[in-house]
PDB file of C-alpha atoms in Angstrom:
ATOM      1  CA  LEU A 109      -5.237   1.016 -30.838  1.00 67.00           C
ATOM      2  CA  GLU A 110      -6.697  -0.100 -34.051  1.00 85.00           C
ATOM      3  CA  GLY A 111     -10.072  -0.945 -35.520  1.00 90.00           C
ATOM      4  CA  ALA A 112     -12.000  -3.096 -33.149  1.00 92.00           C
ATOM      5  CA  ALA A 113     -10.074  -1.923 -30.048  1.00 93.00           C
ATOM      6  CA  VAL A 114     -10.867   1.728 -30.916  1.00 93.00           C
ATOM      7  CA  THR A 115     -14.527   0.813 -31.389  1.00 94.00           C
ATOM      8  CA  ALA A 116     -14.481  -1.106 -28.117  1.00 94.00           C
ATOM      9  CA  LYS A 117     -12.833   1.824 -26.254  1.00 94.00           C
ATOM     10  CA  VAL A 118     -15.346   4.356 -27.683  1.00 93.00           C
ATOM     11  CA  ALA A 119     -18.301   2.165 -26.754  1.00 95.00           C
ATOM     12  CA  SER A 120     -16.989   1.714 -23.218  1.00 95.00           C
ATOM     13  CA  LEU A 121     -16.546   5.495 -22.808  1.00 94.00           C
ATOM     14  CA  GLU A 122     -19.982   6.208 -24.214  1.00 96.00           C
ATOM     15  CA  ALA A 123     -21.449   3.617 -21.784  1.00 97.00           C
ATOM     16  CA  SER A 124     -19.707   5.198 -18.882  1.00 96.00           C
ATOM     17  CA  ALA A 125     -20.799   8.702 -19.927  1.00 97.00           C
ATOM     18  CA  ALA A 126     -24.476   7.388 -20.240  1.00 97.00           C
ATOM     19  CA  ALA A 127     -24.267   5.823 -16.788  1.00 98.00           C
ATOM     20  CA  ALA A 128     -22.883   9.037 -15.418  1.00 98.00           C
ATOM     21  CA  ALA A 129     -25.654  11.082 -17.063  1.00 98.00           C
ATOM     22  CA  ASP A 130     -28.301   8.691 -15.660  1.00 98.00           C
ATOM     23  CA  ALA A 131     -26.796   8.784 -12.091  1.00 98.00           C
ATOM     24  CA  LEU A 132     -26.639  12.631 -12.221  1.00 98.00           C
ATOM     25  CA  ARG A 133     -30.315  12.947 -13.391  1.00 97.00           C
ATOM     26  CA  CYS A 134     -31.481  10.574 -10.588  1.00 97.00           C
ATOM     27  CA  ALA A 135     -29.308  12.197  -7.934  1.00 98.00           C
ATOM     28  CA  ALA A 136     -30.438  15.654  -8.963  1.00 97.00           C
ATOM     29  CA  ALA A 137     -34.208  14.619  -8.921  1.00 97.00           C
ATOM     30  CA  SER A 138     -34.262  12.551  -5.887  1.00 96.00           C
ATOM     31  CA  GLY A 139     -30.935  12.040  -4.198  1.00 97.00           C
ATOM     32  CA  GLY A 140     -29.318  13.605  -1.091  1.00 98.00           C
ATOM     33  CA  ALA A 141     -26.470  16.077  -1.167  1.00 98.00           C
ATOM     34  CA  ASP A 142     -23.755  13.484  -0.925  1.00 97.00           C
ATOM     35  CA  ALA A 143     -25.147  11.393  -3.750  1.00 97.00           C
ATOM     36  CA  TYR A 144     -25.664  14.374  -5.888  1.00 98.00           C
ATOM     37  CA  ARG A 145     -22.002  15.567  -5.282  1.00 97.00           C
ATOM     38  CA  ARG A 146     -20.596  12.183  -6.275  1.00 98.00           C
ATOM     39  CA  ALA A 147     -22.710  11.915  -9.475  1.00 98.00           C
ATOM     40  CA  LEU A 148     -21.819  15.483 -10.271  1.00 98.00           C
ATOM     41  CA  ASP A 149     -18.074  14.808  -9.870  1.00 97.00           C
ATOM     42  CA  VAL A 150     -18.275  11.779 -12.213  1.00 98.00           C
ATOM     43  CA  ALA A 151     -20.407  13.604 -14.828  1.00 98.00           C
ATOM     44  CA  ARG A 152     -17.917  16.601 -14.924  1.00 97.00           C
ATOM     45  CA  ARG A 153     -15.389  14.172 -16.362  1.00 96.00           C
ATOM     46  CA  TYR A 154     -17.268  14.127 -19.669  1.00 97.00           C
ATOM     47  CA  ALA A 155     -17.183  17.446 -21.386  1.00 96.00           C
ATOM     48  CA  HIS A 156     -20.199  16.696 -23.588  1.00 96.00           C
ATOM     49  CA  LEU A 157     -22.406  16.336 -20.332  1.00 97.00           C
ATOM     50  CA  ALA A 158     -21.864  20.105 -19.519  1.00 97.00           C
ATOM     51  CA  GLY A 159     -25.386  20.987 -20.408  1.00 97.00           C
ATOM     52  CA  LEU A 160     -26.796  18.296 -18.162  1.00 97.00           C
ATOM     53  CA  VAL A 161     -24.432  19.301 -15.529  1.00 98.00           C
ATOM     54  CA  ALA A 162     -25.853  22.908 -15.658  1.00 97.00           C
ATOM     55  CA  GLU A 163     -29.430  21.594 -15.672  1.00 97.00           C
ATOM     56  CA  SER A 164     -28.821  19.189 -12.698  1.00 98.00           C
ATOM     57  CA  GLU A 165     -27.274  22.033 -10.704  1.00 97.00           C
ATOM     58  CA  ALA A 166     -30.406  24.122 -11.189  1.00 97.00           C
ATOM     59  CA  ALA A 167     -32.697  21.202 -10.392  1.00 97.00           C
ATOM     60  CA  PHE A 168     -30.856  20.253  -7.282  1.00 98.00           C
ATOM     61  CA  SER A 169     -30.512  23.840  -6.073  1.00 97.00           C
ATOM     62  CA  ALA A 170     -34.341  24.224  -6.537  1.00 98.00           C
ATOM     63  CA  ARG A 171     -34.959  21.022  -4.435  1.00 98.00           C
ATOM     64  CA  ARG A 172     -32.681  22.365  -1.640  1.00 98.00           C
ATOM     65  CA  SER A 173     -34.263  25.844  -1.830  1.00 97.00           C
ATOM     66  CA  ALA A 174     -37.806  24.333  -1.583  1.00 98.00           C
ATOM     67  CA  ALA A 175     -36.774  22.255   1.399  1.00 98.00           C
ATOM     68  CA  ILE A 176     -35.285  25.304   3.249  1.00 97.00           C
ATOM     69  CA  GLU A 177     -38.556  27.242   2.468  1.00 97.00           C
ATOM     70  CA  SER A 178     -40.640  24.394   3.854  1.00 97.00           C
ATOM     71  CA  LEU A 179     -38.472  24.305   6.995  1.00 98.00           C
ATOM     72  CA  GLU A 180     -38.687  28.063   7.512  1.00 96.00           C
ATOM     73  CA  SER A 181     -42.458  27.887   6.995  1.00 97.00           C
ATOM     74  CA  ALA A 182     -42.798  25.025   9.470  1.00 97.00           C
ATOM     75  CA  ALA A 183     -40.705  26.945  11.971  1.00 96.00           C
ATOM     76  CA  VAL A 184     -43.271  29.700  11.983  1.00 95.00           C
ATOM     77  CA  ALA A 185     -46.490  27.721  12.511  1.00 93.00           C
ATOM     78  CA  ALA A 186     -46.129  23.958  12.312  1.00 96.00           C
ATOM     79  CA  PRO A 187     -45.787  21.474  15.224  1.00 95.00           C
ATOM     80  CA  LEU A 188     -42.451  20.608  16.346  1.00 94.00           C
ATOM     81  CA  THR A 189     -42.615  17.146  14.788  1.00 95.00           C
ATOM     82  CA  GLU A 190     -43.263  18.723  11.316  1.00 97.00           C
ATOM     83  CA  VAL A 191     -40.339  21.064  11.866  1.00 97.00           C
ATOM     84  CA  THR A 192     -38.163  18.183  12.667  1.00 97.00           C
ATOM     85  CA  ARG A 193     -39.163  16.309   9.467  1.00 97.00           C
ATOM     86  CA  ALA A 194     -38.512  19.527   7.410  1.00 98.00           C
ATOM     87  CA  LEU A 195     -35.269  19.904   9.188  1.00 98.00           C
ATOM     88  CA  ASP A 196     -34.241  16.438   8.250  1.00 98.00           C
ATOM     89  CA  ALA A 197     -35.306  16.869   4.656  1.00 98.00           C
ATOM     90  CA  ALA A 198     -33.250  20.166   4.258  1.00 98.00           C
ATOM     91  CA  ALA A 199     -30.252  18.602   6.048  1.00 98.00           C
ATOM     92  CA  VAL A 200     -30.241  15.734   3.627  1.00 98.00           C
ATOM     93  CA  LEU A 201     -30.164  18.130   0.758  1.00 98.00           C
ATOM     94  CA  GLY A 202     -27.183  19.986   2.199  1.00 97.00           C
ATOM     95  CA  ALA A 203     -28.917  23.101   3.706  1.00 97.00           C
ATOM     96  CA  PRO A 204     -26.373  25.204   5.587  1.00 97.00           C
ATOM     97  CA  PRO A 205     -26.130  24.207   9.339  1.00 97.00           C
ATOM     98  CA  ALA A 206     -26.637  27.768  10.384  1.00 97.00           C
ATOM     99  CA  GLN A 207     -30.047  27.867   8.726  1.00 96.00           C
ATOM    100  CA  LEU A 208     -31.063  24.571  10.198  1.00 97.00           C
ATOM    101  CA  SER A 209     -30.052  25.704  13.679  1.00 97.00           C
ATOM    102  CA  ALA A 210     -31.850  29.016  13.332  1.00 97.00           C
ATOM    103  CA  ALA A 211     -35.008  27.416  12.098  1.00 97.00           C
ATOM    104  CA  LEU A 212     -34.984  24.920  14.961  1.00 96.00           C
ATOM    105  CA  ALA A 213     -34.269  27.674  17.470  1.00 96.00           C
ATOM    106  CA  SER A 214     -37.070  29.811  16.115  1.00 96.00           C
ATOM    107  CA  ALA A 215     -39.565  26.910  16.385  1.00 96.00           C
ATOM    108  CA  ARG A 216     -38.567  26.243  20.015  1.00 95.00           C
ATOM    109  CA  ALA A 217     -38.676  29.947  20.825  1.00 96.00           C
ATOM    110  CA  ARG A 218     -42.108  30.168  19.335  1.00 95.00           C
ATOM    111  CA  ASP A 219     -43.334  27.059  21.304  1.00 93.00           C
ATOM    112  CA  ALA A 220     -41.798  28.457  24.578  1.00 94.00           C
ATOM    113  CA  ALA A 221     -43.612  31.804  24.106  1.00 93.00           C
ATOM    114  CA  VAL A 222     -46.987  30.046  23.489  1.00 91.00           C
ATOM    115  CA  ALA A 223     -46.424  27.865  26.571  1.00 92.00           C
ATOM    116  CA  ALA A 224     -45.639  30.981  28.601  1.00 92.00           C
ATOM    117  CA  GLU A 225     -48.795  32.748  27.318  1.00 91.00           C
ATOM    118  CA  LEU A 226     -50.826  29.698  28.213  1.00 87.00           C
ATOM    119  CA  ARG A 227     -49.352  29.503  31.710  1.00 88.00           C
ATOM    120  CA  ALA A 228     -49.986  33.215  32.251  1.00 88.00           C
ATOM    121  CA  ALA A 229     -53.587  32.756  31.108  1.00 87.00           C
ATOM    122  CA  VAL A 230     -54.266  29.774  33.320  1.00 85.00           C
ATOM    123  CA  THR A 231     -52.712  31.579  36.369  1.00 85.00           C
ATOM    124  CA  ALA A 232     -54.360  35.082  35.705  1.00 79.00           C
ATOM    125  CA  PRO A 233     -56.550  36.502  38.568  1.00 83.00           C
ATOM    126  CA  GLY A 234     -60.133  35.421  38.202  1.00 75.00           C
ATOM    127  CA  VAL A 235     -59.405  32.301  36.305  1.00 67.00           C
ATOM    128  CA  ASP A 236     -60.555  29.130  37.888  1.00 67.00           C
ATOM    129  CA  ALA A 237     -57.638  26.762  37.045  1.00 60.00           C
ATOM    130  CA  ALA A 238     -59.199  23.708  38.718  1.00 63.00           C
ATOM    131  CA  GLY A 239     -58.753  20.703  36.557  1.00 57.00           C
ATOM    132  CA  VAL A 240     -56.540  22.509  34.175  1.00 56.00           C
ATOM    133  CA  ASP A 241     -53.067  21.168  33.517  1.00 56.00           C
ATOM    134  CA  ALA A 242     -50.622  24.048  33.273  1.00 50.00           C
TER     135      ALA A 242
END
């Protein structure tokens, strides 16, 4: 390659690297796990993007951790609809399936315990349950 051909090749590589960097930034900030992994794989082909790769890994990891924390918090006290939304968000970000299952099981067990307490309260001796749906 000579002159103009070299210049064109360098410009093409620079454009490809810039596109990879943009895709990685976007995926790290707002993409799901699959999109992020694809963007990460492409960006790793460019050695000069190593710093951006490290930053994106930290940003994506923080998003996934926040989603898992939100799910765990929802499993403790939120309605099951909110637990399901948090579960979906954490799943999209690649949360481990075991954590997803455990949080859902915890929320279901919590709801079952509350329902049992309510049934026991309604059927307790001395309680007039007329008109109360158990």
